[in-house]
XYZ file of C-alpha atoms in Angstrom:
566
model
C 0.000 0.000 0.000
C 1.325 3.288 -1.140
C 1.863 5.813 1.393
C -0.389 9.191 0.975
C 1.276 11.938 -0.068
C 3.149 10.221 -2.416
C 3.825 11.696 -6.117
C 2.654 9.028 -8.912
C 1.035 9.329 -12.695
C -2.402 9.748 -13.298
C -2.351 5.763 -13.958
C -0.617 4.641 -11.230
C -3.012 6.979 -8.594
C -6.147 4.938 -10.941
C -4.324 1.451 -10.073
C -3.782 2.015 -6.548
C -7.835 3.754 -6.233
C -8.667 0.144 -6.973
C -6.547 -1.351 -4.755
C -8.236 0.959 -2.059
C -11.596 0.130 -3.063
C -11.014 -3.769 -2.362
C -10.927 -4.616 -6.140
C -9.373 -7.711 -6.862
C -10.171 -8.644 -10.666
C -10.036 -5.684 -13.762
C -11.578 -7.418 -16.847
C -10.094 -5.701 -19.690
C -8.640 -5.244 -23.580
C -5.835 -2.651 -24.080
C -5.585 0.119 -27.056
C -3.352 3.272 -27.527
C -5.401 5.386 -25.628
C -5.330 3.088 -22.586
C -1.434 2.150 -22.910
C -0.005 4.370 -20.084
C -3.255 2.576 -17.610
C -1.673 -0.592 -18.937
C 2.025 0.392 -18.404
C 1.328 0.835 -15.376
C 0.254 -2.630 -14.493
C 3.731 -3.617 -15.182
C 4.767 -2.567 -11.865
C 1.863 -3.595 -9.966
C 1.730 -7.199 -9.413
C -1.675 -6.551 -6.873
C -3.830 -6.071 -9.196
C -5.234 -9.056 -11.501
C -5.999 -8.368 -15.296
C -7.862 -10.568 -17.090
C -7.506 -10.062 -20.592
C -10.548 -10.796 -22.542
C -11.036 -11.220 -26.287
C -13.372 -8.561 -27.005
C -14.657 -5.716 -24.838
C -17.925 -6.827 -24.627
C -16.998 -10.000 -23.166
C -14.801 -7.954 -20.159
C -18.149 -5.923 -19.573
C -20.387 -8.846 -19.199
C -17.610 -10.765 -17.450
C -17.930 -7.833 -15.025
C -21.012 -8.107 -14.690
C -21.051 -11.671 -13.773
C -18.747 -10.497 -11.032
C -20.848 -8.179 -9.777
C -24.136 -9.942 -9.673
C -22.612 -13.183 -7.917
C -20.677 -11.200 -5.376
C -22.371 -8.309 -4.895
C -19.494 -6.064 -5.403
C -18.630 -3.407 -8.212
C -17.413 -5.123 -11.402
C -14.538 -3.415 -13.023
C -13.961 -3.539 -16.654
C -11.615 -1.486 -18.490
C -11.019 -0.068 -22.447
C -9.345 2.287 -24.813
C -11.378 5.242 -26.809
C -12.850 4.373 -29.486
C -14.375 1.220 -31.066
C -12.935 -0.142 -27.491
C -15.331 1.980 -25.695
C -18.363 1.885 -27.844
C -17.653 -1.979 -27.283
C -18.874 -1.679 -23.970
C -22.256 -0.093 -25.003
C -24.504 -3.033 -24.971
C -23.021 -4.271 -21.790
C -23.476 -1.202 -19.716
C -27.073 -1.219 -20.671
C -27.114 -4.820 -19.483
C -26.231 -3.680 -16.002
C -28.354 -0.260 -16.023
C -31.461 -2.015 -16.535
C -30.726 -4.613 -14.517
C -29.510 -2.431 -11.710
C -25.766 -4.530 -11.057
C -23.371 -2.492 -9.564
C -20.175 -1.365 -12.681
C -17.437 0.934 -12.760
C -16.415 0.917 -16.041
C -12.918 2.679 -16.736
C -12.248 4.132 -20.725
C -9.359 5.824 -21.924
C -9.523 8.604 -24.063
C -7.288 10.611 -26.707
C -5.376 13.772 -25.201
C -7.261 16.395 -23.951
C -5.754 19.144 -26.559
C -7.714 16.415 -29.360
C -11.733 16.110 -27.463
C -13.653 17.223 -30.204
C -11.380 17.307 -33.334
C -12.264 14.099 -34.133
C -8.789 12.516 -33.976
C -8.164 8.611 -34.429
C -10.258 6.495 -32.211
C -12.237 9.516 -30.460
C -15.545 8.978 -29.338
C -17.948 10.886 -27.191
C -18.164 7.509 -24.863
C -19.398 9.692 -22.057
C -22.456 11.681 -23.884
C -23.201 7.976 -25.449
C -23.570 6.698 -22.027
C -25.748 9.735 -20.165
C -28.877 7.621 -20.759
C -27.483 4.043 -19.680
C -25.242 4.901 -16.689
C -26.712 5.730 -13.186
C -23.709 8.944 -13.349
C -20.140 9.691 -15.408
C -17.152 11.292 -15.001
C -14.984 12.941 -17.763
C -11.264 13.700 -15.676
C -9.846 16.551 -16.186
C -7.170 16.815 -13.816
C -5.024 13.719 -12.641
C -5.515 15.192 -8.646
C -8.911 14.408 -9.110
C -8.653 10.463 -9.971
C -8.561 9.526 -5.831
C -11.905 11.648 -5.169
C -13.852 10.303 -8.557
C -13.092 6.754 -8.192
C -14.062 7.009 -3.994
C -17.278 8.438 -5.299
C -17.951 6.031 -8.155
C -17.901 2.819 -6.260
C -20.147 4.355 -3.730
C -22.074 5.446 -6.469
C -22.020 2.037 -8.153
C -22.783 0.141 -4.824
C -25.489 2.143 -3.083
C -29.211 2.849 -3.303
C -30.037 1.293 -6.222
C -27.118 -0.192 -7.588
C -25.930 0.498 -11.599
C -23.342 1.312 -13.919
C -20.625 4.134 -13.222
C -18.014 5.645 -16.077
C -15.188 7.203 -15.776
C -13.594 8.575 -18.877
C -9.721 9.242 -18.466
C -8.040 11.266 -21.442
C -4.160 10.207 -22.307
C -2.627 13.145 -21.238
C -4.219 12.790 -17.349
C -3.357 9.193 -17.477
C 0.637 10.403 -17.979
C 0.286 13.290 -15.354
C 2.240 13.431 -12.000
C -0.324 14.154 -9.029
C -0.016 13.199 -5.068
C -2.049 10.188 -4.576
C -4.127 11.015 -1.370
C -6.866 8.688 -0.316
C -9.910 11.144 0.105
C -12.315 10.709 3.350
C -15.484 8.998 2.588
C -17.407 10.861 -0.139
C -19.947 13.380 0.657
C -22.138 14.153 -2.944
C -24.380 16.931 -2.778
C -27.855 15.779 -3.602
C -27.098 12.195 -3.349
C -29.363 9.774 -0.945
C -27.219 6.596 -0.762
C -30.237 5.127 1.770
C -33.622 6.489 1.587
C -35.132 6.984 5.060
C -37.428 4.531 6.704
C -40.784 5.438 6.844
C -42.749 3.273 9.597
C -46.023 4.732 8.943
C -46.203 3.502 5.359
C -45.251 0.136 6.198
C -47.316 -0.132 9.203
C -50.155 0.486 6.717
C -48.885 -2.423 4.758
C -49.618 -4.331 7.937
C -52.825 -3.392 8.334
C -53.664 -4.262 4.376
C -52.218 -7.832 4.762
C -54.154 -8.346 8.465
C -57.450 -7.364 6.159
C -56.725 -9.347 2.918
C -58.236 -12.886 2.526
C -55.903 -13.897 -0.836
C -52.466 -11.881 -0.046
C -49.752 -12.457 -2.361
C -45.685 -11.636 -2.471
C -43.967 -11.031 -5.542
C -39.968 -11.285 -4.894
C -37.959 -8.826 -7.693
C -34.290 -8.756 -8.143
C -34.430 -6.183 -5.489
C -34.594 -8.674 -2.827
C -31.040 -10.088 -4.255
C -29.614 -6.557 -4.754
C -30.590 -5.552 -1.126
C -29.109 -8.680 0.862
C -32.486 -9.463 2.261
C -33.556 -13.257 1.460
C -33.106 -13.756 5.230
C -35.667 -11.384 6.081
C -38.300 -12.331 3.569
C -37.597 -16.191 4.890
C -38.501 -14.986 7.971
C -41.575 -12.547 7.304
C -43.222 -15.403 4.875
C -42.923 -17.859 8.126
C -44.109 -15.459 10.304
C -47.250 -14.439 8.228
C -47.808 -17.499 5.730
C -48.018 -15.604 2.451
C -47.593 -17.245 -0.414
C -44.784 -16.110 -2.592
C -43.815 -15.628 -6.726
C -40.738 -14.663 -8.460
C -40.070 -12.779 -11.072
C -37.308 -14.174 -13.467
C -34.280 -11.937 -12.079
C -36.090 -12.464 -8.259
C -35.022 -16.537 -8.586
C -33.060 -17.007 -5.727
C -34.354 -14.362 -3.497
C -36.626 -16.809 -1.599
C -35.889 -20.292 -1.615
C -37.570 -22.715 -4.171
C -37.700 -25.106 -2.101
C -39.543 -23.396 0.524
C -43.355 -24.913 1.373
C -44.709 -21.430 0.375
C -43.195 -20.830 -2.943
C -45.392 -21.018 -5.681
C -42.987 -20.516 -9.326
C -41.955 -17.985 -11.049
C -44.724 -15.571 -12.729
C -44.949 -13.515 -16.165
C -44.566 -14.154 -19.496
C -43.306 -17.711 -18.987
C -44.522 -18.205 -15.442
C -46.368 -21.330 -14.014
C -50.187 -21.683 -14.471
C -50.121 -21.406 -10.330
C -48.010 -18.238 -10.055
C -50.409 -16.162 -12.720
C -53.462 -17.777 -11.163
C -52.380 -16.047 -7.683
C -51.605 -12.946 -9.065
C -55.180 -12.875 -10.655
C -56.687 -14.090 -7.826
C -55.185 -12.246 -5.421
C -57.249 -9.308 -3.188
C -53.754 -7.969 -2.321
C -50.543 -7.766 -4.241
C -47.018 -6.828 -2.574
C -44.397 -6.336 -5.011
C -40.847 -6.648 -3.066
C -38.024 -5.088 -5.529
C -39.831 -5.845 -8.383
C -40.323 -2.811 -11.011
C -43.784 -4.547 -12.681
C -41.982 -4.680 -15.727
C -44.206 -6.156 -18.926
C -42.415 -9.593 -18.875
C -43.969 -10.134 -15.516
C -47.370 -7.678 -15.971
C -48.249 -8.569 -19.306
C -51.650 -6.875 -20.056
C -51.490 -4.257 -17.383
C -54.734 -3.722 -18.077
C -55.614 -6.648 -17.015
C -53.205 -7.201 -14.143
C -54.388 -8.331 -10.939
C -58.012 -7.579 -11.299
C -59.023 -8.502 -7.971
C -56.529 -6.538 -6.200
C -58.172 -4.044 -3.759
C -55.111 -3.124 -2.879
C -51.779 -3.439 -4.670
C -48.215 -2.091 -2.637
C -45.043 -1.912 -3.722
C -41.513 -1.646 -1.749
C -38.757 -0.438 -3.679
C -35.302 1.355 -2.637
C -36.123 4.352 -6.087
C -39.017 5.627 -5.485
C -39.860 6.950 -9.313
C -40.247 3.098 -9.898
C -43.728 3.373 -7.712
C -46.561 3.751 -9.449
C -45.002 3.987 -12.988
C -45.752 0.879 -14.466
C -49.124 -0.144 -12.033
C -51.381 1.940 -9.951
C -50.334 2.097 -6.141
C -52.150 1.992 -3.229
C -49.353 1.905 -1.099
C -45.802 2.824 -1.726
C -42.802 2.328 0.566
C -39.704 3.959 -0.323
C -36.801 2.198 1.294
C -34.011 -0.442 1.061
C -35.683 -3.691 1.406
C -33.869 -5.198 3.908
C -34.654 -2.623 6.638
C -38.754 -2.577 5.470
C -38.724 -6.283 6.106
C -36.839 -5.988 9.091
C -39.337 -4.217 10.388
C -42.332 -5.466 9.153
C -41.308 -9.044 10.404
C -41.415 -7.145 14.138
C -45.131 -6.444 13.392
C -45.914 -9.495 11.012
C -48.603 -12.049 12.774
C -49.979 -15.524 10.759
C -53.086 -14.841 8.498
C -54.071 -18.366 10.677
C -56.831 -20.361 8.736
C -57.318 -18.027 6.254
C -53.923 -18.334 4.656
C -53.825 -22.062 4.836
C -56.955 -21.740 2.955
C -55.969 -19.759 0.353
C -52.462 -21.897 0.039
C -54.715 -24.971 -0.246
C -56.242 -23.277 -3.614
C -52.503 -22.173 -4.923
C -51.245 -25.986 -4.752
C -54.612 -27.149 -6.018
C -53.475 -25.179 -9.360
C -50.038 -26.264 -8.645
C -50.852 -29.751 -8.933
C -53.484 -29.533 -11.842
C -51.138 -27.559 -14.153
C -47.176 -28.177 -13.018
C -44.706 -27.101 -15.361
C -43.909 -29.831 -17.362
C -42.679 -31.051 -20.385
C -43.353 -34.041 -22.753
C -40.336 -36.785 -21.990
C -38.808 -38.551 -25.248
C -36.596 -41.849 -24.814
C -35.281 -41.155 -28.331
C -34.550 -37.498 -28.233
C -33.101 -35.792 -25.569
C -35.260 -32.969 -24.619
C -34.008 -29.480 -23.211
C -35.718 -29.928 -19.768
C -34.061 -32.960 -19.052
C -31.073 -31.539 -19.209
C -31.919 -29.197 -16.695
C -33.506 -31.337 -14.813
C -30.190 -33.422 -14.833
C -28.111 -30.618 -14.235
C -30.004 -29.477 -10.920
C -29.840 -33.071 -9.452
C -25.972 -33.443 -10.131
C -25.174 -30.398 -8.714
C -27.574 -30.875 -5.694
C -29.188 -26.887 -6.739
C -25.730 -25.353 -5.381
C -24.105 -23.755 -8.673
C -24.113 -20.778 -10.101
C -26.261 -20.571 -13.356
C -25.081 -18.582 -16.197
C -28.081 -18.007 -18.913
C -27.891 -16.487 -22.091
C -31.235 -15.339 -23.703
C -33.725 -17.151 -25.199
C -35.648 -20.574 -24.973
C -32.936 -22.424 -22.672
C -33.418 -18.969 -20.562
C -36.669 -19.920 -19.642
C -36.042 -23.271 -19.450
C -33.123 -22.922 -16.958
C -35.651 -20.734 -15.022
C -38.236 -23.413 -15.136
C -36.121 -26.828 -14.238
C -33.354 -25.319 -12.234
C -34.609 -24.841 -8.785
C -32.746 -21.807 -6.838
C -32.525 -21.999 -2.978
C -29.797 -19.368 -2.759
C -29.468 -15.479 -3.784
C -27.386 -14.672 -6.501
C -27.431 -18.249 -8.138
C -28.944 -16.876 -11.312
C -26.686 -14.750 -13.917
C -28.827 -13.631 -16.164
C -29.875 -10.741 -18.471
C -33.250 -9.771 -17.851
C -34.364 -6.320 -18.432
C -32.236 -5.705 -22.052
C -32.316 -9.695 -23.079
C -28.970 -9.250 -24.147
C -27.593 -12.149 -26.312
C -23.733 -12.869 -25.798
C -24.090 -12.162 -21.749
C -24.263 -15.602 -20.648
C -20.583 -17.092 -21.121
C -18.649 -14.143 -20.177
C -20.668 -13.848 -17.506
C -20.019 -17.439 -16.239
C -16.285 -16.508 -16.262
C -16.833 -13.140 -14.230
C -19.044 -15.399 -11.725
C -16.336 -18.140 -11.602
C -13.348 -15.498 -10.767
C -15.441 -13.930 -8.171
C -16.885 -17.736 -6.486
C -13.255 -20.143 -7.115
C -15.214 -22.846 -5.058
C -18.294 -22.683 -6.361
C -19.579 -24.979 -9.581
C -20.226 -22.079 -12.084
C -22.382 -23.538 -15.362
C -23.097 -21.783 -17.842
C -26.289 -22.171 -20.389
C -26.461 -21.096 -24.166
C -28.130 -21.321 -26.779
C -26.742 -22.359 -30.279
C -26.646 -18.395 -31.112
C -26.413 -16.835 -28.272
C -22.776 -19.108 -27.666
C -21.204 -17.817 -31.155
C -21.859 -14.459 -29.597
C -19.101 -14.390 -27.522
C -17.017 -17.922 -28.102
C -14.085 -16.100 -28.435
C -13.953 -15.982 -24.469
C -13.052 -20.183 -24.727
C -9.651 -18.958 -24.888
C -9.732 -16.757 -21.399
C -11.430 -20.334 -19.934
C -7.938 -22.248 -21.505
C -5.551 -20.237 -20.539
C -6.572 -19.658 -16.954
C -8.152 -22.724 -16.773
C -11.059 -21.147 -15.097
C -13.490 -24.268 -14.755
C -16.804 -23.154 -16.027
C -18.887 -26.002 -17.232
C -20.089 -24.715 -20.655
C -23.719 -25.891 -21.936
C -24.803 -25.606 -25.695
C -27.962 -25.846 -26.089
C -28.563 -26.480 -29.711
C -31.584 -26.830 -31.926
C -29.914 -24.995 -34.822
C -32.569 -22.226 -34.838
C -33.156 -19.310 -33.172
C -35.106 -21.067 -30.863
C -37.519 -18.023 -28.868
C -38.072 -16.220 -32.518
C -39.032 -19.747 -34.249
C -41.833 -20.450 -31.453
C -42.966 -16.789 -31.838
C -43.268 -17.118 -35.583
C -44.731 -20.446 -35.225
C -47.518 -19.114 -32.260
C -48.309 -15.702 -33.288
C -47.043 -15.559 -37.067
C -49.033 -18.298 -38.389
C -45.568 -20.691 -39.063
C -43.974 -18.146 -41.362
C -40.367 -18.472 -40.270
C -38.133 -15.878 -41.267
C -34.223 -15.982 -40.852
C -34.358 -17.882 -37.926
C -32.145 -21.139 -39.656
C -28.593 -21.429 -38.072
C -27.307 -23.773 -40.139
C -23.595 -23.022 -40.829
C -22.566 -23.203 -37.259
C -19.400 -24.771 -35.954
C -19.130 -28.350 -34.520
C -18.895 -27.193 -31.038
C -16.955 -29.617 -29.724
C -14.124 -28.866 -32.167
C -14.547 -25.415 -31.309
C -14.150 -25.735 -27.896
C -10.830 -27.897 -28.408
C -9.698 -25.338 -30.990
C -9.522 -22.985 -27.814
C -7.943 -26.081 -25.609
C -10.996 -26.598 -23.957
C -12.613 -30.486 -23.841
C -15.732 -30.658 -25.727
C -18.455 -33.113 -25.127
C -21.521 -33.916 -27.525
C -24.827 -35.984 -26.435
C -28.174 -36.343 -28.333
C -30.147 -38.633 -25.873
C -30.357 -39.446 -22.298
C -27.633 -41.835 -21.736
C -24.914 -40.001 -23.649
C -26.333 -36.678 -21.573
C -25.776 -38.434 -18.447
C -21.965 -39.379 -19.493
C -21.065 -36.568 -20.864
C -21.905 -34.156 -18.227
C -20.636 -36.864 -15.669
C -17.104 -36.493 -17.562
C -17.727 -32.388 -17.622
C -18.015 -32.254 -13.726
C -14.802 -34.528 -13.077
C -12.823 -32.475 -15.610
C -10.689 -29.845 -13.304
C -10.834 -27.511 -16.199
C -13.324 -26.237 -18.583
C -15.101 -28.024 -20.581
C -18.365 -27.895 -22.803
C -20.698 -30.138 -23.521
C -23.340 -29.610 -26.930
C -26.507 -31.169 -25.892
C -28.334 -31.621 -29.625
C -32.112 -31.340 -28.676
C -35.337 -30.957 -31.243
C -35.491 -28.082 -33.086
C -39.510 -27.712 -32.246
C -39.762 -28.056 -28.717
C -41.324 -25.007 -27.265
C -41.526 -22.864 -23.792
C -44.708 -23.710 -22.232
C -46.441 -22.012 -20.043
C -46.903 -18.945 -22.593
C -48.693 -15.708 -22.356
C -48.780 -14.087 -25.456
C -48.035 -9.989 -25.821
C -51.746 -8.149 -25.156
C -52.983 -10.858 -23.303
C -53.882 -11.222 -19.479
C -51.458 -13.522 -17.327
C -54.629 -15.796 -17.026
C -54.791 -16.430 -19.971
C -51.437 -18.816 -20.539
C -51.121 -21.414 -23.685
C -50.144 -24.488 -21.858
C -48.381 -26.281 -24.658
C -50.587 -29.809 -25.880
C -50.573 -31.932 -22.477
């Protein structure tokens, strides 16, 4: 640890801010603009660098990082094309509220706004998708904007921070001088706890004969599965998830329904609909989960919603009560006024695991092809539901949402607000840098996987030992069952033929590759994954036409799911 008051470049005082803030891991891709930031590595050995193959697969790897640990990811890029390569993945984490600082270099400041080679305005093209930016202008400054950017980053609710470093400040001496914990003007890091809202929470729930708890991501973000645990035992309500909320309370809890929404079980939507009170907990009633808002919750005399940023309440669905807070102190002290709904709730449980039981989610088996859920299925029982799940987007999203059952917070990786294709594999390898004993798997599709397959060679030559699942039906699986549902069958561009053999690919990289098309070369092959120490992938080759049931299509009410032909 540097001594304050000691003289240093621009670079070095950006190195050692890290060091300060507890960063372990930079995920990052060097260019000329960035070259003094990555000189300067050469004389810090304290700092690990993981060089990625593309930028976008350092800012999703960050943000792997970030959503398993619950720390700031840190990714890092030159001007340019190596900024605007970040772009997609720092909307990934705004919308999904995951805590970034993302570091760019720039060209000198005597060249902002002359358009000189590899300039870009990376900090105007960010205003809309970061939660605040910095453009330095003076190398003394570096200590006091990175202090304020991880709190930033970390607090209230979480998101994205950028700090855009020009060449010139990156050379430039300055005394490096740890600054005292930030004070920002106009910034509320922590709401303040209103009792009197949640006390009239309390009151709702003692009324309501059919109460109901949806669990967001917010739960996850805010530390606070414990306290939900708790407040569902205390008072019996039953509880959904929303897709990014998986985790938050355990699946295998007696009063967890499923998750609800778009691909929800019949159960979940049924209890929303039914339900005479709705509590949303961290959840922003995004359409995935609403649907028809028209139509949401229609027998709701009272919906309430909990969330740390209060313009989230009442944007999306009308509010009868909104509580402004950090979720983990409103539960901690609504579980010191919670009491049992007594015969009442059991009553109303007894109707959610009637539905539960008449319409599970469930899939056809096959003993001659190997279907997608299966896999799942198979993956959850070998790993005993204790990994880390890595999804990309699409069909085997859902799916791993559907078969995988999540007892523990920040199990699920996933990209759920921008649906960002790509995210899932770097992801696994930010998750698996950030948990070195946990099993880390990650789940693709056939597209989604040639995304980002560049990042095999990261998984090589580290050896980081993500388990690597390719899902593939050789179509864009999600668009073909849209086309086929709501377009009448007319497929358009949806045929992937032309891919790689993925097993060669992976062991192109140096990474074994494993292939199975039915149930007992499944069972083998991801038998020989887990006792590889390494990496290793495994293609699982399922039909090209097996769909995502349950289904609510766009404009429809969540009652009103296609259950596939059962």
């Amino acid at each position: 640890m540097m001594e304050t008051g000691t003289e240093m470049t621009g670079s070095e005082a950006l190195l050692q801010g890290l060091l300060d803030e507890g960063v372990d891991t930079v995920f990052g891709y060097p260019g000329g603009s960035a070259l003094y930031l990555y000189d300067a590595m050469t004389q810090n050995d304290k700092l690990r660098h993981i060089l990625m193959r593309h930028e976008q697969g350092a800012v999703h790897a960050a943000d792997g990082y970030a959503r398993s640990t619950g720390k700031a990811g840190v990714c890092l890029a030159t001007s340019g094309p190596g900024a605007t390569n970040l772009v997609t993945g720092i909307a990934t984490a705004y919308m999904d509220s995951i805590p970034l600082v993302v570091i760019t270099a720039n060209v000198p400041t005597h060249l902002i706004g002359s358009d000189a080679f590899q300039e870009a305005d990376i900090v105007g093209m960010t205003m809309p998708i970061t939660k605040h930016n910095y453009f330095v202008r003076d190398a003394q400054d570096i200590p006091r904007i990175l202090r304020e950017a991880f709190h930033i980053a970390g607090t209230g609710r979480k998101g994205p921070v950028l700090i855009d470093i020009p060449k010139d400040i990156c050379h430039a001496k300055m005394i490096y001088r740890r600054p005292a914990f930030p004070d920002i003007r106009g910034y509320e890091a922590k709401p303040e706890l209103y009792c009197e809202a949640i006390d009239r929470l309390m009151g709702a729930i003692a009324e309501a004969e059919r109460p109901l708890l949806i669990a967001g991501a917010g739960v996850v973000h805010s530390n606070a599965s414990g306290e939900l645990v708790e407040f569902v035992d205390r008072t019996r309500i039953p509880v959904v998830a929303t897709f990014l909320g998986l985790g938050g309370f355990p699946s295998a809890h007696p009063y967890f329904v499923s998750m609800a929404g778009h691909h929800g079980g019949y159960a979940a939507n049924m209890a929303i609909q039914r339900a005479d009170l709705v509590v949303s907990i961290g959840s922003r009633f995004d359409d995935r989960l609403t649907m028809n808002v028209s139509g949401f919750a229609p027998h709701a005399r009272r919906i309430a919603h909990i969330d740390i940023d209060a313009a989230e309440i009442g944007k999306n669905v009308k509010t009868d009560i909104g509580i402004t807070g950090d979720i983990k102190d409103v539960l901690s002290y609504a579980c010191s006024k919670a009491e049992t709904s007594g015969t009442r709730a059991e009553e109303w449980m007894r109707e959610i695991r009637e539905n539960m039981a008449l319409h599970p989610i469930r899939y056809k088996d096959s003993d001659t092809e190997l279907k997608p859920q299966f896999v799942l299925e198979m993956i959850h029982e070998a790993s005993r539901g204790n990994a880390i799940i890595t999804t990309d987007v699409g069909q085997h999203q859902m799916w791993a949402a559907q078969f995988y059952k999540y007892n523990y917070p920040r199990s699920l990786i996933s990209s759920g607000g921008l649906g960002t294709m790509g995210f899932g594999f770097p992801s696994a390898i930010g998750a698996q840098i950030g948990n070195p004993d946990r099993l880390v798997v990650s789940v693709n599709g056939d597209g989604g996987m040639q995304m980002c397959a560049q990042e095999l060679a990261v998984c090589a030559i580290h050896q980081i030992p993500v388990k690597i699942v390719v899902l593939n039906n050789r179509v864009l699986g999600m668009v073909r069952q849209q086309q086929e549902l709501i377009y009448k069958k007319r497929y358009s561009q949806i045929d992937l033929d032309g891919s790689p053999d993925f097993v060669k690919l992976a062991e192109a990289y140096g990474v074994k590759g494993l292939r199975a098309s039915n149930k007992e070369e499944a069972k083998r092959a991801w038998e020989e994954a887990m006792q590889t120490p390494g990496p290793a992938l495994v293609e699982f080759v399922i039909p090209i036409d097996e769909n995502v049931y349950p289904m609510v299509l766009g404009g429809s009410n969540l009652d009103q799911m296609i259950l596939g032909d059962f």
